[in-house]
mmCIF file of C-alpha atoms in Angstrom:
data_model
loop_
_atom_site.group_PDB
_atom_site.id
_atom_site.type_symbol
_atom_site.label_atom_id
_atom_site.label_comp_id
_atom_site.label_asym_id
_atom_site.label_seq_id
_atom_site.Cartn_x
_atom_site.Cartn_y
_atom_site.Cartn_z
ATOM 1 C CA MET A 67 129.370 85.090 100.525
ATOM 2 C CA ILE A 68 129.723 88.101 99.589
ATOM 3 C CA PRO A 69 126.097 89.386 98.040
ATOM 4 C CA PHE A 70 126.290 91.182 94.556
ATOM 5 C CA ILE A 71 123.679 93.948 95.040
ATOM 6 C CA LEU A 72 123.906 97.586 94.040
ATOM 7 C CA LEU A 73 122.948 99.706 96.774
ATOM 8 C CA GLY A 74 120.997 102.811 95.911
ATOM 9 C CA ARG A 75 121.385 106.165 97.717
ATOM 10 C CA LYS A 76 119.299 105.897 101.189
ATOM 11 C CA ARG A 77 115.489 107.452 100.818
ATOM 12 C CA THR A 78 114.752 110.581 102.178
ATOM 13 C CA SER A 79 111.066 110.599 100.963
ATOM 14 C CA LEU A 80 109.132 109.001 103.555
ATOM 15 C CA VAL A 81 106.599 106.361 102.658
ATOM 16 C CA GLU A 82 103.983 105.443 105.582
ATOM 17 C CA ILE A 83 101.085 102.905 105.827
ATOM 18 C CA PHE A 84 98.513 103.461 108.678
ATOM 19 C CA LEU A 85 95.816 100.975 109.571
ATOM 20 C CA GLU A 86 92.600 101.882 111.233
ATOM 21 C CA ASN A 87 90.466 99.219 112.788
ATOM 22 C CA ALA A 88 91.034 97.426 109.664
ATOM 23 C CA GLY A 89 89.399 93.776 109.161
ATOM 24 C CA LYS A 90 88.567 91.568 106.514
ATOM 25 C CA LYS A 91 86.124 89.295 106.808
ATOM 26 C CA PHE A 92 85.519 85.880 103.735
ATOM 27 C CA ASN A 93 81.639 85.058 103.695
ATOM 28 C CA THR A 94 80.807 84.822 107.407
ATOM 29 C CA GLU A 95 84.629 84.004 109.004
ATOM 30 C CA TRP A 96 86.418 87.142 110.135
ATOM 31 C CA ILE A 97 90.125 86.935 109.475
ATOM 32 C CA LEU A 98 91.527 89.973 111.030
ATOM 33 C CA ARG A 99 89.819 92.400 113.564
ATOM 34 C CA ARG A 100 90.982 95.812 114.856
ATOM 35 C CA VAL A 101 93.808 95.824 113.239
ATOM 36 C CA ASN A 102 95.455 99.271 114.257
ATOM 37 C CA PHE A 103 99.421 99.891 113.778
ATOM 38 C CA HIS A 104 101.803 102.556 111.707
ATOM 39 C CA LEU A 105 104.375 101.302 109.256
ATOM 40 C CA LYS A 106 107.010 103.743 108.499
ATOM 41 C CA ALA A 107 109.906 103.829 105.435
ATOM 42 C CA GLY A 108 113.463 102.320 107.372
ATOM 43 C CA ASN A 109 111.786 99.900 109.403
ATOM 44 C CA GLY A 110 111.496 96.069 109.166
ATOM 45 C CA TYR A 111 108.173 94.790 110.066
ATOM 46 C CA ALA A 112 107.068 90.944 110.303
ATOM 47 C CA PHE A 113 103.971 89.605 110.451
ATOM 48 C CA ILE A 114 104.329 86.244 112.228
ATOM 49 C CA GLY A 115 101.743 82.905 112.709
ATOM 50 C CA ALA A 116 101.320 79.787 112.104
ATOM 51 C CA ASN A 117 99.610 78.704 108.584
ATOM 52 C CA GLY A 118 96.219 80.502 108.359
ATOM 53 C CA SER A 119 96.513 82.879 110.867
ATOM 54 C CA GLY A 120 95.990 85.517 108.555
ATOM 55 C CA LYS A 121 99.498 86.827 107.178
ATOM 56 C CA SER A 122 99.332 86.667 103.442
ATOM 57 C CA THR A 123 95.876 87.879 103.952
ATOM 58 C CA LEU A 124 97.030 91.033 106.041
ATOM 59 C CA ILE A 125 99.811 91.540 103.266
ATOM 60 C CA ARG A 126 97.361 91.341 100.138
ATOM 61 C CA LEU A 127 95.272 94.379 102.061
ATOM 62 C CA LEU A 128 98.335 96.141 102.478
ATOM 63 C CA THR A 129 99.505 95.792 98.927
ATOM 64 C CA GLY A 130 95.680 96.896 97.868
ATOM 65 C CA GLN A 131 94.865 93.295 96.180
ATOM 66 C CA LEU A 132 91.618 93.002 98.971
ATOM 67 C CA PRO A 133 89.994 95.580 100.215
ATOM 68 C CA VAL A 134 89.124 95.724 103.625
ATOM 69 C CA THR A 135 85.907 94.958 105.153
ATOM 70 C CA GLU A 136 86.061 97.470 107.930
ATOM 71 C CA GLY A 137 87.953 100.332 109.043
ATOM 72 C CA LYS A 138 90.455 101.749 106.586
ATOM 73 C CA ILE A 139 93.899 101.676 105.418
ATOM 74 C CA ARG A 140 95.794 104.906 104.864
ATOM 75 C CA TYR A 141 98.902 105.364 102.383
ATOM 76 C CA VAL A 142 101.197 108.222 102.862
ATOM 77 C CA HIS A 143 103.909 109.313 100.576
ATOM 78 C CA LYS A 144 106.130 112.519 100.732
ATOM 79 C CA GLY A 145 103.428 113.787 103.444
ATOM 80 C CA LYS A 146 100.629 113.470 100.863
ATOM 81 C CA ASP A 147 98.015 110.825 100.911
ATOM 82 C CA VAL A 148 98.487 107.926 97.764
ATOM 83 C CA HIS A 149 94.862 106.917 96.171
ATOM 84 C CA ILE A 150 94.803 103.005 96.100
ATOM 85 C CA ASP A 151 94.974 102.880 92.087
ATOM 86 C CA ASP A 152 98.398 104.425 92.332
ATOM 87 C CA TRP A 153 99.609 102.643 95.408
ATOM 88 C CA TYR A 154 101.227 99.654 92.835
ATOM 89 C CA GLN A 155 103.908 101.931 91.705
ATOM 90 C CA LEU A 156 105.264 102.447 95.230
ATOM 91 C CA ILE A 157 106.035 98.918 95.831
ATOM 92 C CA THR A 158 106.719 95.496 95.204
ATOM 93 C CA LEU A 159 105.936 91.882 96.242
ATOM 94 C CA ALA A 160 107.555 88.454 96.402
ATOM 95 C CA ALA A 161 105.332 85.715 97.121
ATOM 96 C CA PRO A 162 104.941 81.789 95.559
ATOM 97 C CA TYR A 163 101.610 82.818 94.536
ATOM 98 C CA LEU A 164 102.389 85.698 92.508
ATOM 99 C CA GLU A 165 102.103 84.477 89.147
ATOM 100 C CA LEU A 166 104.718 85.037 86.819
ATOM 101 C CA ILE A 167 104.663 85.292 82.621
ATOM 102 C CA GLU A 168 105.668 82.170 81.854
ATOM 103 C CA GLU A 169 105.861 82.489 77.964
ATOM 104 C CA PHE A 170 108.689 84.970 78.480
ATOM 105 C CA THR A 171 112.545 83.577 78.718
ATOM 106 C CA LEU A 172 114.195 84.975 81.658
ATOM 107 C CA THR A 173 115.857 88.279 79.905
ATOM 108 C CA GLU A 174 112.418 88.679 77.722
ATOM 109 C CA PHE A 175 110.685 89.135 81.113
ATOM 110 C CA ILE A 176 113.089 91.244 83.016
ATOM 111 C CA THR A 177 113.497 93.421 80.170
ATOM 112 C CA PHE A 178 109.365 93.850 80.099
ATOM 113 C CA HIS A 179 109.829 94.157 84.048
ATOM 114 C CA ARG A 180 112.374 97.285 83.683
ATOM 115 C CA SER A 181 109.587 99.156 80.920
ATOM 116 C CA PHE A 182 107.649 99.999 83.716
ATOM 117 C CA LYS A 183 109.709 99.567 86.830
ATOM 118 C CA GLY A 184 113.139 100.414 86.828
ATOM 119 C CA PHE A 185 115.866 98.975 89.025
ATOM 120 C CA LYS A 186 118.162 100.513 91.218
ATOM 121 C CA ASN A 187 121.030 102.255 89.681
ATOM 122 C CA GLY A 188 119.873 101.747 86.657
ATOM 123 C CA LEU A 189 120.959 97.605 86.821
ATOM 124 C CA SER A 190 121.240 96.087 83.639
ATOM 125 C CA VAL A 191 119.785 93.012 82.325
ATOM 126 C CA ASP A 192 122.744 91.320 82.240
ATOM 127 C CA ASP A 193 123.732 92.733 85.523
ATOM 128 C CA PHE A 194 120.299 91.257 87.158
ATOM 129 C CA VAL A 195 120.990 87.932 85.743
ATOM 130 C CA HIS A 196 124.177 87.987 87.488
ATOM 131 C CA PHE A 197 122.846 89.219 90.783
ATOM 132 C CA SER A 198 119.825 86.502 90.512
ATOM 133 C CA GLU A 199 122.494 83.657 89.705
ATOM 134 C CA LEU A 200 120.193 82.342 87.218
ATOM 135 C CA ALA A 201 122.307 82.738 83.994
ATOM 136 C CA HIS A 202 122.414 79.563 83.231
ATOM 137 C CA ALA A 203 118.630 79.876 82.281
ATOM 138 C CA ARG A 204 118.692 83.309 80.715
ATOM 139 C CA ASN A 205 117.365 82.372 77.369
ATOM 140 C CA LYS A 206 114.938 79.562 78.977
ATOM 141 C CA LEU A 207 111.083 79.773 78.969
ATOM 142 C CA ILE A 208 109.835 81.186 82.437
ATOM 143 C CA ARG A 209 107.334 77.517 82.499
ATOM 144 C CA HIS A 210 110.223 75.710 82.239
ATOM 145 C CA PHE A 211 111.977 76.776 85.566
ATOM 146 C CA SER A 212 111.752 75.222 88.791
ATOM 147 C CA SER A 213 109.580 76.128 91.662
ATOM 148 C CA GLY A 214 112.504 77.247 93.410
ATOM 149 C CA MET A 215 114.368 79.431 90.502
ATOM 150 C CA LYS A 216 110.586 81.146 90.006
ATOM 151 C CA GLN A 217 110.805 82.245 93.573
ATOM 152 C CA ARG A 218 114.337 83.207 93.111
ATOM 153 C CA LEU A 219 113.248 85.463 90.517
ATOM 154 C CA ARG A 220 111.001 87.039 92.398
ATOM 155 C CA LEU A 221 112.983 87.824 95.164
ATOM 156 C CA ALA A 222 115.780 89.319 92.755
ATOM 157 C CA LEU A 223 112.854 91.565 91.404
ATOM 158 C CA ALA A 224 112.001 92.645 94.587
ATOM 159 C CA PHE A 225 115.455 93.122 95.936
ATOM 160 C CA GLN A 226 116.048 95.107 92.746
ATOM 161 C CA THR A 227 113.169 97.245 92.201
ATOM 162 C CA ASP A 228 113.528 100.748 92.729
ATOM 163 C CA VAL A 229 110.589 101.315 94.788
ATOM 164 C CA PRO A 230 110.451 102.158 98.638
ATOM 165 C CA VAL A 231 108.431 99.616 99.749
ATOM 166 C CA VAL A 232 108.901 95.645 99.767
ATOM 167 C CA PHE A 233 106.694 93.221 100.773
ATOM 168 C CA LEU A 234 107.920 89.413 100.833
ATOM 169 C CA ASP A 235 105.197 86.782 101.499
ATOM 170 C CA GLU A 236 106.800 83.584 102.891
ATOM 171 C CA PRO A 237 109.904 84.121 100.749
ATOM 172 C CA THR A 238 112.046 81.437 101.187
ATOM 173 C CA SER A 239 109.399 78.822 100.052
ATOM 174 C CA ASN A 240 110.308 76.610 97.223
ATOM 175 C CA LEU A 241 114.402 77.940 97.713
ATOM 176 C CA ASP A 242 117.071 75.332 98.677
ATOM 177 C CA SER A 243 120.094 75.857 101.136
ATOM 178 C CA LYS A 244 121.656 78.044 98.260
ATOM 179 C CA GLY A 245 118.837 79.925 97.518
ATOM 180 C CA ILE A 246 118.068 80.667 101.488
ATOM 181 C CA GLN A 247 121.786 81.442 102.299
ATOM 182 C CA TRP A 248 121.520 84.271 99.088
ATOM 183 C CA TYR A 249 117.816 85.365 100.411
ATOM 184 C CA GLN A 250 119.446 85.921 103.783
ATOM 185 C CA ASP A 251 122.608 87.841 102.655
ATOM 186 C CA ASN A 252 120.696 90.287 100.415
ATOM 187 C CA VAL A 253 117.413 90.920 102.767
ATOM 188 C CA SER A 254 119.390 92.402 105.002
ATOM 189 C CA LEU A 255 120.438 95.293 102.980
ATOM 190 C CA LEU A 256 117.109 96.879 102.309
ATOM 191 C CA LEU A 257 116.718 98.633 105.304
ATOM 192 C CA ASN A 258 120.550 100.135 104.262
ATOM 193 C CA GLN A 259 118.707 101.666 101.825
ATOM 194 C CA GLY A 260 115.653 103.006 103.831
ATOM 195 C CA GLN A 261 112.852 101.276 102.280
ATOM 196 C CA LEU A 262 110.083 99.821 104.014
ATOM 197 C CA LEU A 263 110.250 96.137 104.688
ATOM 198 C CA VAL A 264 107.180 94.099 105.461
ATOM 199 C CA ILE A 265 107.616 90.165 105.660
ATOM 200 C CA GLY A 266 105.004 87.610 106.046
ATOM 201 C CA SER A 267 106.402 84.494 107.566
ATOM 202 C CA ASN A 268 106.517 81.754 110.184
ATOM 203 C CA GLN A 269 110.210 81.111 109.965
ATOM 204 C CA PRO A 270 112.289 83.035 112.194
ATOM 205 C CA SER A 271 115.595 82.345 109.671
ATOM 206 C CA GLU A 272 113.276 84.531 107.483
ATOM 207 C CA TYR A 273 112.363 88.063 109.322
ATOM 208 C CA THR A 274 115.204 88.054 111.724
ATOM 209 C CA ILE A 275 116.736 91.498 110.448
ATOM 210 C CA CYS A 276 113.005 92.849 111.876
ATOM 211 C CA LYS A 277 112.583 94.644 115.011
ATOM 212 C CA HIS A 278 109.047 95.043 114.858
ATOM 213 C CA GLN A 279 107.346 91.679 114.916
ATOM 214 C CA ILE A 280 103.368 91.235 115.000
ATOM 215 C CA SER A 281 101.824 88.417 115.897
ATOM 216 C CA MET A 282 98.640 87.628 114.066
ATOM 217 C CA SER A 283 96.864 85.932 116.960
ATOM 218 C CA ASP A 284 96.206 89.848 118.379
ATOM 219 C CA TYR A 285 94.028 90.775 115.530
ATOM 220 C CA LYS A 286 91.532 87.753 115.740
#
């Protein structure tokens, strides 16, 4: 299948993330400790490990949803430090735990999303619906979507939102075989656009695109 995606021009404004002795503790249990690495735009990074190894926790730290317990995370865009309060403007996240506004129809939700984060090449609502392969549900309330349809919507937003950093946590959760193929056809195109791609997964088929594979067991 040929993926339907409108490629944006390759980005020249670099985004970088620096982790310096970062760690996270819940109550008395350390989930991650002494995390040191440097993520750069145009590269794919996979956080790999078994369930409960800290993949989702690390992604939540990097997206700013959780604060570090020790150490620090520094974000740089166009050579300047980015404050954590502004970081959300530069990222998109797809994860099965990410809430959607279930009172909206698909068309209403996409229109709402475009009002604060645009799509690549000004992609229209109709083109987005076509890309997501959810045209049959364009007027259905999201609360009535199956778990697989919701995950496809999250992924479509991550693929098409015009930001420099893409986070995907357990990206093919709840997808059927057709949805998994759709994911694989499109995820490989993100790096062609110079974006920074981060995937948390324990399924090799989800992260084969990533040259850099980081084992969570190294940070216990």
